[in-house]
Amino acid sequence: MTADFTGWHVLAEFGGVDATLCDDLERLESALRESLIAAGVTICDVVHKKFDPQGVTVLALLSESHASIHTYPESGDIFVDVFTCGSIGAGASKAVELLRDKLSPKDVRMQVIRRGHGSQRIEEPVGAGLTRIWDLHEVIVDTHTPFQHMVIARTEQGISLFSDDDRQSTEFSQVTYHEAMMVPAFALAEKLEKVLIIGSGEGVASQMSVEAGASLVDHVDIDQLEVELCAEHLPYGYTTDELTAAVKGEGPIKVHYADGWDFLAEAAEAGTRYDVIVIDLPDERVEDAQHNRLYESEFLSRCRALLAPGGVLSAQAGCATMWRNETLKRSWNRFHEQFDTVVQYGSDEHEWTFLFGRNEQLADPVQTMTDRLPTLPYRPETVDARALVRGAIEPYSLRV
């Protein structure tokens, strides 16, 4: 038996099994034994119990852990539980599949649970009744900052960042995400000298702004620990040395550990104006959440007041998918209340929609963007003129 602390736990429910078979102790025990042996696991002992008036439990003690079946002849149902650990871990699934073939149920429900050192994962809620499972190959950071539960881990999409179980960025898709948020703003803005970024702790948005020609980037994030851990462990965005310089104000990027709401008030009092303002925070929640205030009308109005002539506000606005587009609808309505020109960009990664607002009314904002795109110092990897045209077509649900 291996010392590797990993395992597979298979929970199954067989329905529509012949009632006579469900009450046949000898056949059930034989079926379980044969399935386990064929799956390559080692049986140490088997015990059983025949109930009165009906029903059977068979329990096998394995070198690799245990297996059991418990039957309900009156309804033709059987509970199956097989747990195998170590190098033979996947044998649990094989054993249940072989047992299924021997008992011929009409209905099968099966759940496989990874346990032990190989079982780390994040369950990301993506909609009502829907969850995305992220398998974590290696957890690099797992900590509670003063503001969130933060995880950095290796996944199938490379080193990835999670906040309160929501994926924030991954090594695989972060360029697609950040360019969808930044490039349309660069192309829509009349000029690009001063940029304000609220959130976006990885630092990629700040770096893109400098590449696009900005001479000053104020990067505001309330969560200092998160920003520092991102710089230390993510292979994209700030390095630790770059972050240290930005905190000291050495260079075009200046990092401010502050509440975005408070920073806007200070900028307004100082008379500072920005050519692009970016709001890049964890998704707005359908339910009440503390950070929702940074998506709502008053906050957008404060941002709008700080825009220079021809300036653009960019905001991550949610998802266009019909079963989770409530926050996108909210943002769409708020932007149209605040701005005379509103453009959306639906990313190639279709979970992400970004909204862009200008105070001035433009006759053809998309044409403005496509004309300006080739003149930008920043050369996008994932956005071209055709993408801007396609991405600007808002979903039907926003137009009715």
Short mmCIF file of C-alpha atoms in Angstrom, two decimals:
data_model
loop_
_atom_site.label_atom_id
_atom_site.label_comp_id
_atom_site.label_asym_id
_atom_site.label_seq_id
_atom_site.Cartn_x
_atom_site.Cartn_y
_atom_site.Cartn_z
CA MET A 1 0.00 0.00 0.00
CA THR A 2 1.47 3.35 -1.08
CA ALA A 3 2.09 6.22 1.31
CA ASP A 4 0.86 8.72 -1.26
CA PHE A 5 -1.97 10.56 0.53
CA THR A 6 -4.43 10.75 -2.35
CA GLY A 7 -7.63 8.93 -3.13
CA TRP A 8 -10.80 8.60 -5.21
CA HIS A 9 -14.15 8.31 -3.48
CA VAL A 10 -16.98 7.16 -5.75
CA LEU A 11 -20.57 7.55 -4.58
CA ALA A 12 -23.16 5.92 -6.83
CA GLU A 13 -26.87 5.29 -6.83
CA PHE A 14 -28.29 2.45 -8.94
CA GLY A 15 -31.98 2.63 -9.68
CA GLY A 16 -34.33 0.20 -11.38
CA VAL A 17 -32.43 -2.91 -10.22
CA ASP A 18 -34.33 -6.21 -10.19
CA ALA A 19 -36.00 -6.51 -6.75
CA THR A 20 -35.04 -10.18 -6.40
CA LEU A 21 -31.38 -9.36 -7.07
CA CYS A 22 -31.54 -6.54 -4.50
CA ASP A 23 -32.40 -9.13 -1.85
CA ASP A 24 -29.95 -11.86 -2.98
CA LEU A 25 -27.01 -11.72 -0.56
CA GLU A 26 -24.86 -14.32 -2.33
CA ARG A 27 -25.19 -12.77 -5.80
CA LEU A 28 -24.57 -9.25 -4.47
CA GLU A 29 -21.48 -10.26 -2.52
CA SER A 30 -20.13 -12.20 -5.49
CA ALA A 31 -20.73 -9.24 -7.82
CA LEU A 32 -18.92 -6.87 -5.46
CA ARG A 33 -15.97 -9.24 -4.98
CA GLU A 34 -15.55 -9.86 -8.71
CA SER A 35 -15.79 -6.14 -9.55
CA LEU A 36 -13.19 -5.16 -6.99
CA ILE A 37 -10.74 -7.88 -8.04
CA ALA A 38 -11.13 -6.99 -11.72
CA ALA A 39 -10.48 -3.34 -10.88
CA GLY A 40 -7.13 -4.33 -9.37
CA VAL A 41 -7.80 -3.65 -5.69
CA THR A 42 -6.98 -6.03 -2.83
CA ILE A 43 -9.77 -7.45 -0.66
CA CYS A 44 -8.78 -8.08 2.98
CA ASP A 45 -12.19 -9.12 4.32
CA VAL A 46 -15.90 -9.00 3.51
CA VAL A 47 -18.77 -8.78 5.99
CA HIS A 48 -22.47 -8.71 5.26
CA LYS A 49 -25.90 -8.32 6.80
CA LYS A 50 -29.27 -9.60 5.56
CA PHE A 51 -32.13 -7.55 6.92
CA ASP A 52 -35.65 -8.65 7.83
CA PRO A 53 -37.92 -8.51 5.93
CA GLN A 54 -35.63 -7.46 3.07
CA GLY A 55 -32.47 -5.58 2.15
CA VAL A 56 -28.77 -6.36 2.13
CA THR A 57 -25.56 -4.60 3.16
CA VAL A 58 -22.18 -5.88 1.99
CA LEU A 59 -18.99 -4.21 3.24
CA ALA A 60 -15.51 -4.99 1.89
CA LEU A 61 -12.36 -4.02 3.73
CA LEU A 62 -9.66 -3.25 1.16
CA SER A 63 -5.94 -2.72 1.40
CA GLU A 64 -6.72 0.52 -0.40
CA SER A 65 -9.68 1.43 1.91
CA HIS A 66 -13.26 0.14 1.62
CA ALA A 67 -16.29 -0.61 -0.57
CA SER A 68 -19.94 -1.14 0.29
CA ILE A 69 -23.39 -1.67 -1.16
CA HIS A 70 -26.73 -1.22 0.60
CA THR A 71 -29.94 -2.29 -1.13
CA TYR A 72 -33.63 -1.36 -1.07
CA PRO A 73 -35.53 -4.20 -2.78
CA GLU A 74 -38.89 -2.48 -2.29
CA SER A 75 -37.85 0.29 -4.69
CA GLY A 76 -35.09 -1.44 -6.67
CA ASP A 77 -32.43 1.00 -5.44
CA ILE A 78 -28.82 0.42 -4.33
CA PHE A 79 -26.35 2.78 -2.68
CA VAL A 80 -22.73 2.09 -3.69
CA ASP A 81 -19.67 3.54 -1.94
CA VAL A 82 -16.10 2.76 -3.03
CA PHE A 83 -13.01 4.57 -1.77
CA THR A 84 -9.52 3.64 -2.96
CA CYS A 85 -6.35 5.52 -2.15
CA GLY A 86 -2.78 5.81 -3.36
CA SER A 87 -1.58 4.68 -6.78
CA ILE A 88 -4.68 2.47 -7.30
CA GLY A 89 -6.98 5.43 -6.60
CA ALA A 90 -8.71 5.43 -9.97
CA GLY A 91 -9.67 1.80 -9.37
CA ALA A 92 -12.70 3.06 -7.45
CA SER A 93 -14.35 4.28 -10.64
CA LYS A 94 -13.46 1.06 -12.47
CA ALA A 95 -14.94 -1.07 -9.69
CA VAL A 96 -18.23 0.83 -9.73
CA GLU A 97 -18.45 0.59 -13.51
CA LEU A 98 -17.91 -3.19 -13.37
CA LEU A 99 -20.49 -3.53 -10.60
CA ARG A 100 -22.94 -1.54 -12.70
CA ASP A 101 -22.48 -3.97 -15.56
CA LYS A 102 -23.16 -6.94 -13.27
CA LEU A 103 -26.29 -5.49 -11.62
CA SER A 104 -27.81 -3.91 -14.77
CA PRO A 105 -29.53 -0.89 -13.20
CA LYS A 106 -31.84 1.17 -15.37
CA ASP A 107 -30.62 4.43 -13.84
CA VAL A 108 -27.17 5.38 -12.57
CA ARG A 109 -26.04 8.48 -10.74
CA MET A 110 -22.36 8.69 -9.94
CA GLN A 111 -20.14 11.25 -8.23
CA VAL A 112 -16.34 11.06 -8.05
CA ILE A 113 -14.61 12.99 -5.27
CA ARG A 114 -10.84 13.45 -5.19
CA ARG A 115 -9.46 13.32 -1.67
CA GLY A 116 -6.11 13.94 -0.02
CA HIS A 117 -3.20 15.92 -1.43
CA GLY A 118 -4.50 15.71 -4.98
CA SER A 119 -7.97 16.95 -4.12
CA GLN A 120 -7.46 20.70 -3.81
CA ARG A 121 -9.90 22.64 -5.92
CA ILE A 122 -11.99 25.78 -6.10
CA GLU A 123 -15.71 25.73 -6.73
CA GLU A 124 -16.48 28.93 -8.58
CA PRO A 125 -20.16 29.97 -8.64
CA VAL A 126 -21.10 31.05 -12.17
CA GLY A 127 -24.88 31.26 -11.96
CA ALA A 128 -27.94 30.02 -10.15
CA GLY A 129 -27.40 26.32 -9.53
CA LEU A 130 -24.16 26.25 -11.56
CA THR A 131 -20.59 25.83 -10.34
CA ARG A 132 -17.27 25.66 -12.18
CA ILE A 133 -14.67 23.33 -10.66
CA TRP A 134 -11.01 24.38 -10.82
CA ASP A 135 -8.53 21.60 -10.06
CA LEU A 136 -5.51 23.08 -8.31
CA HIS A 137 -2.30 21.23 -9.16
CA GLU A 138 -0.27 23.27 -6.69
CA VAL A 139 -1.44 25.92 -4.24
CA ILE A 140 1.12 28.73 -4.09
CA VAL A 141 -0.81 31.20 -1.92
CA ASP A 142 -3.91 30.58 0.17
CA THR A 143 -4.58 33.42 2.57
CA HIS A 144 -7.22 35.77 3.88
CA THR A 145 -6.21 39.38 3.31
CA PRO A 146 -8.12 42.09 5.21
CA PHE A 147 -10.52 42.23 2.25
CA GLN A 148 -10.81 38.81 0.60
CA HIS A 149 -9.86 35.15 0.47
CA MET A 150 -7.02 35.04 -2.01
CA VAL A 151 -5.64 31.98 -3.79
CA ILE A 152 -2.82 31.74 -6.32
CA ALA A 153 -2.43 28.25 -7.74
CA ARG A 154 -1.27 26.27 -10.74
CA THR A 155 -4.20 25.09 -12.85
CA GLU A 156 -4.64 23.76 -16.38
CA GLN A 157 -4.60 27.45 -17.42
CA GLY A 158 -1.24 28.11 -15.78
CA ILE A 159 -0.70 30.13 -12.63
CA SER A 160 -4.09 31.57 -11.74
CA LEU A 161 -5.52 34.13 -9.31
CA PHE A 162 -8.76 33.63 -7.37
CA SER A 163 -10.62 36.02 -5.09
CA ASP A 164 -13.39 34.67 -2.85
CA ASP A 165 -13.59 31.62 -5.16
CA ASP A 166 -13.96 33.75 -8.31
CA ARG A 167 -11.32 33.42 -11.02
CA GLN A 168 -9.71 36.84 -11.50
CA SER A 169 -7.04 36.02 -14.07
CA THR A 170 -5.02 33.13 -15.42
CA GLU A 171 -1.69 32.86 -17.15
CA PHE A 172 -3.49 31.46 -20.21
CA SER A 173 -6.18 34.13 -20.66
CA GLN A 174 -4.99 37.28 -18.88
CA VAL A 175 -3.84 39.02 -22.07
CA THR A 176 -7.26 38.46 -23.65
CA TYR A 177 -8.95 39.82 -20.54
CA HIS A 178 -6.77 42.89 -20.07
CA GLU A 179 -6.73 43.85 -23.74
CA ALA A 180 -10.53 43.63 -23.88
CA MET A 181 -10.65 46.09 -20.99
CA MET A 182 -7.91 48.45 -22.11
CA VAL A 183 -7.54 48.51 -25.90
CA PRO A 184 -11.05 49.83 -26.73
CA ALA A 185 -10.51 52.57 -24.12
CA PHE A 186 -7.17 53.52 -25.67
CA ALA A 187 -8.79 53.67 -29.11
CA LEU A 188 -11.85 55.64 -27.97
CA ALA A 189 -10.02 58.27 -25.89
CA GLU A 190 -9.10 61.54 -27.57
CA LYS A 191 -5.62 61.42 -26.03
CA LEU A 192 -3.73 59.21 -23.62
CA GLU A 193 -1.54 60.97 -21.09
CA LYS A 194 -3.05 60.33 -17.65
CA VAL A 195 -4.71 57.06 -16.63
CA LEU A 196 -6.42 56.09 -13.38
CA ILE A 197 -6.89 52.38 -12.63
CA ILE A 198 -9.01 51.27 -9.69
CA GLY A 199 -8.41 47.62 -8.77
CA SER A 200 -6.59 45.38 -11.25
CA GLY A 201 -4.12 44.28 -8.60
CA GLU A 202 -1.93 42.25 -10.96
CA GLY A 203 -0.56 45.43 -12.57
CA VAL A 204 -1.03 44.37 -16.20
CA ALA A 205 -3.48 47.21 -16.95
CA SER A 206 -0.99 49.77 -15.62
CA GLN A 207 1.81 48.36 -17.75
CA MET A 208 -0.38 48.30 -20.88
CA SER A 209 -1.25 51.96 -20.30
CA VAL A 210 2.41 52.95 -20.24
CA GLU A 211 3.04 50.95 -23.42
CA ALA A 212 0.10 52.80 -25.01
CA GLY A 213 1.76 56.15 -24.29
CA ALA A 214 0.53 57.25 -20.87
CA SER A 215 3.00 59.44 -18.98
CA LEU A 216 1.20 58.99 -15.65
CA VAL A 217 -0.72 55.97 -14.33
CA ASP A 218 -2.30 56.24 -10.90
CA HIS A 219 -3.01 52.69 -9.77
CA VAL A 220 -5.32 52.54 -6.76
CA ASP A 221 -5.96 49.31 -4.86
CA ILE A 222 -7.20 48.95 -1.29
CA ASP A 223 -5.68 45.51 -0.78
CA GLN A 224 -1.94 45.98 -0.33
CA LEU A 225 -1.28 42.35 0.58
CA GLU A 226 -2.99 41.08 -2.56
CA VAL A 227 -1.01 43.43 -4.81
CA GLU A 228 2.25 42.40 -3.14
CA LEU A 229 1.49 38.68 -3.40
CA CYS A 230 0.52 39.05 -7.07
CA ALA A 231 3.83 40.76 -7.78
CA GLU A 232 5.71 38.03 -5.95
CA HIS A 233 4.01 35.01 -7.47
CA LEU A 234 2.25 35.80 -10.77
CA PRO A 235 4.31 35.49 -13.97
CA TYR A 236 2.43 38.48 -15.43
CA GLY A 237 2.00 42.04 -14.22
CA TYR A 238 4.33 43.72 -11.75
CA THR A 239 7.50 42.11 -10.51
CA THR A 240 8.37 42.81 -6.88
CA ASP A 241 11.02 45.34 -7.92
CA GLU A 242 8.61 47.09 -10.30
CA LEU A 243 5.97 47.30 -7.59
CA THR A 244 8.46 48.73 -5.09
CA ALA A 245 9.40 51.43 -7.59
CA ALA A 246 5.74 52.21 -8.34
CA VAL A 247 4.91 52.56 -4.64
CA LYS A 248 7.82 55.01 -4.31
CA GLY A 249 6.55 56.89 -7.37
CA GLU A 250 9.71 56.21 -9.35
CA GLY A 251 8.47 56.18 -12.93
CA PRO A 252 5.18 56.70 -14.76
CA ILE A 253 3.24 54.19 -12.61
CA LYS A 254 2.34 55.30 -9.10
CA VAL A 255 0.68 52.74 -6.81
CA HIS A 256 -1.64 54.04 -4.08
CA TYR A 257 -2.96 51.70 -1.39
CA ALA A 258 -6.26 53.43 -0.83
CA ASP A 259 -10.02 53.10 -1.14
CA GLY A 260 -11.10 54.04 -4.66
CA TRP A 261 -13.95 56.14 -3.31
CA ASP A 262 -11.61 58.21 -1.17
CA PHE A 263 -9.04 58.57 -3.95
CA LEU A 264 -11.67 60.00 -6.30
CA ALA A 265 -12.58 62.62 -3.70
CA GLU A 266 -8.93 63.64 -3.31
CA ALA A 267 -8.41 63.79 -7.08
CA ALA A 268 -11.52 65.93 -7.48
CA GLU A 269 -10.31 68.32 -4.77
CA ALA A 270 -6.91 68.55 -6.47
CA GLY A 271 -8.50 69.21 -9.87
CA THR A 272 -6.85 66.13 -11.44
CA ARG A 273 -8.32 64.93 -14.72
CA TYR A 274 -7.71 61.63 -16.53
CA ASP A 275 -7.88 60.58 -20.15
CA VAL A 276 -8.84 57.02 -19.19
CA ILE A 277 -10.30 55.73 -15.94
CA VAL A 278 -10.58 51.96 -15.45
CA ILE A 279 -12.72 50.13 -12.90
CA ASP A 280 -11.44 46.55 -12.63
CA LEU A 281 -12.83 44.90 -9.51
CA PRO A 282 -14.33 41.54 -8.57
CA ASP A 283 -17.64 41.08 -10.37
CA GLU A 284 -20.62 43.03 -9.14
CA ARG A 285 -22.91 40.69 -7.24
CA VAL A 286 -26.59 40.24 -7.99
CA GLU A 287 -27.08 40.17 -4.23
CA ASP A 288 -25.87 42.93 -1.93
CA ALA A 289 -22.09 43.09 -1.55
CA GLN A 290 -19.79 45.71 -0.07
CA HIS A 291 -17.89 46.33 -3.31
CA ASN A 292 -21.10 46.80 -5.33
CA ARG A 293 -20.98 50.50 -4.41
CA LEU A 294 -18.03 50.86 -6.79
CA TYR A 295 -20.26 49.84 -9.70
CA GLU A 296 -23.26 51.98 -8.87
CA SER A 297 -24.39 55.31 -10.32
CA GLU A 298 -22.82 57.60 -7.73
CA PHE A 299 -19.39 56.08 -8.21
CA LEU A 300 -19.70 56.24 -12.00
CA SER A 301 -20.73 59.88 -11.69
CA ARG A 302 -17.64 60.63 -9.60
CA CYS A 303 -15.46 58.95 -12.23
CA ARG A 304 -17.19 60.81 -15.06
CA ALA A 305 -16.49 64.14 -13.35
CA LEU A 306 -12.75 63.38 -13.36
CA LEU A 307 -12.54 62.70 -17.09
CA ALA A 308 -10.60 65.15 -19.22
CA PRO A 309 -12.27 66.33 -22.46
CA GLY A 310 -12.46 63.29 -24.72
CA GLY A 311 -11.76 60.98 -21.78
CA VAL A 312 -13.12 57.45 -21.41
CA LEU A 313 -14.37 55.40 -18.48
CA SER A 314 -13.82 51.63 -18.84
CA ALA A 315 -15.52 49.12 -16.56
CA GLN A 316 -15.72 45.36 -16.34
CA ALA A 317 -19.48 44.97 -16.60
CA GLY A 318 -20.38 41.28 -16.34
CA CYS A 319 -21.44 38.50 -18.68
CA ALA A 320 -23.77 38.56 -21.69
CA THR A 321 -24.99 34.99 -21.17
CA MET A 322 -28.76 35.10 -20.63
CA TRP A 323 -28.74 33.12 -17.40
CA ARG A 324 -26.25 35.46 -15.69
CA ASN A 325 -26.60 38.86 -17.38
CA GLU A 326 -28.41 40.74 -14.60
CA THR A 327 -25.36 42.80 -13.59
CA LEU A 328 -24.56 43.56 -17.25
CA LYS A 329 -28.07 44.96 -17.70
CA ARG A 330 -27.59 47.10 -14.61
CA SER A 331 -24.27 48.47 -15.89
CA TRP A 332 -25.68 49.07 -19.36
CA ASN A 333 -28.50 51.20 -17.94
CA ARG A 334 -26.18 53.11 -15.59
CA PHE A 335 -23.70 53.93 -18.37
CA HIS A 336 -26.49 55.24 -20.59
CA GLU A 337 -27.71 57.44 -17.75
CA GLN A 338 -24.20 58.88 -17.29
CA PHE A 339 -22.65 59.15 -20.76
CA ASP A 340 -23.65 60.51 -24.16
CA THR A 341 -21.53 57.85 -25.88
CA VAL A 342 -21.55 54.23 -24.70
CA VAL A 343 -19.72 51.37 -26.43
CA GLN A 344 -19.52 47.79 -25.30
CA TYR A 345 -16.86 45.23 -26.06
CA GLY A 346 -17.71 41.56 -25.76
CA SER A 347 -14.46 39.65 -25.38
CA ASP A 348 -13.50 36.50 -27.25
CA GLU A 349 -13.64 34.95 -23.79
CA HIS A 350 -17.41 35.35 -23.82
CA GLU A 351 -17.85 35.56 -20.06
CA TRP A 352 -16.45 39.08 -20.14
CA THR A 353 -18.18 42.23 -21.34
CA PHE A 354 -16.70 45.68 -20.88
CA LEU A 355 -18.43 49.05 -21.18
CA PHE A 356 -16.83 52.33 -22.25
CA GLY A 357 -18.34 55.77 -21.76
CA ARG A 358 -17.47 59.24 -23.11
CA ASN A 359 -19.12 62.46 -22.02
CA GLU A 360 -19.20 63.79 -25.59
CA GLN A 361 -21.58 62.37 -28.18
CA LEU A 362 -19.80 60.71 -31.10
CA ALA A 363 -21.64 60.03 -34.34
CA ASP A 364 -19.79 56.77 -34.98
CA PRO A 365 -17.70 55.71 -31.98
CA VAL A 366 -16.78 52.33 -33.46
CA GLN A 367 -15.34 54.01 -36.55
CA THR A 368 -13.40 56.32 -34.26
CA MET A 369 -11.93 53.27 -32.52
CA THR A 370 -11.02 51.37 -35.67
CA ASP A 371 -9.39 54.49 -37.20
CA ARG A 372 -7.32 55.14 -34.09
CA LEU A 373 -6.29 51.55 -33.37
CA PRO A 374 -3.39 51.41 -35.92
CA THR A 375 -1.94 54.64 -34.53
CA LEU A 376 -1.58 53.35 -30.96
CA PRO A 377 1.94 52.67 -29.66
CA TYR A 378 0.51 49.57 -28.01
CA ARG A 379 0.14 46.64 -30.42
CA PRO A 380 -2.62 44.28 -29.24
CA GLU A 381 -2.28 40.53 -29.48
CA THR A 382 -6.00 39.71 -29.28
CA VAL A 383 -7.88 42.78 -30.59
CA ASP A 384 -7.99 44.11 -34.14
CA ALA A 385 -10.39 46.35 -36.06
CA ARG A 386 -12.76 43.52 -36.95
CA ALA A 387 -12.82 42.44 -33.32
CA LEU A 388 -13.80 45.97 -32.27
CA VAL A 389 -16.66 45.99 -34.78
CA ARG A 390 -17.88 42.55 -33.73
CA GLY A 391 -17.43 43.20 -30.02
CA ALA A 392 -19.40 46.45 -30.15
CA ILE A 393 -22.62 44.68 -31.19
CA GLU A 394 -24.50 44.50 -27.92
CA PRO A 395 -26.59 41.42 -27.08
CA TYR A 396 -30.23 41.49 -28.08
CA SER A 397 -31.19 41.38 -24.40
CA LEU A 398 -29.67 44.86 -23.93
CA ARG A 399 -31.60 46.36 -26.84
CA VAL A 400 -35.13 45.34 -25.85
#
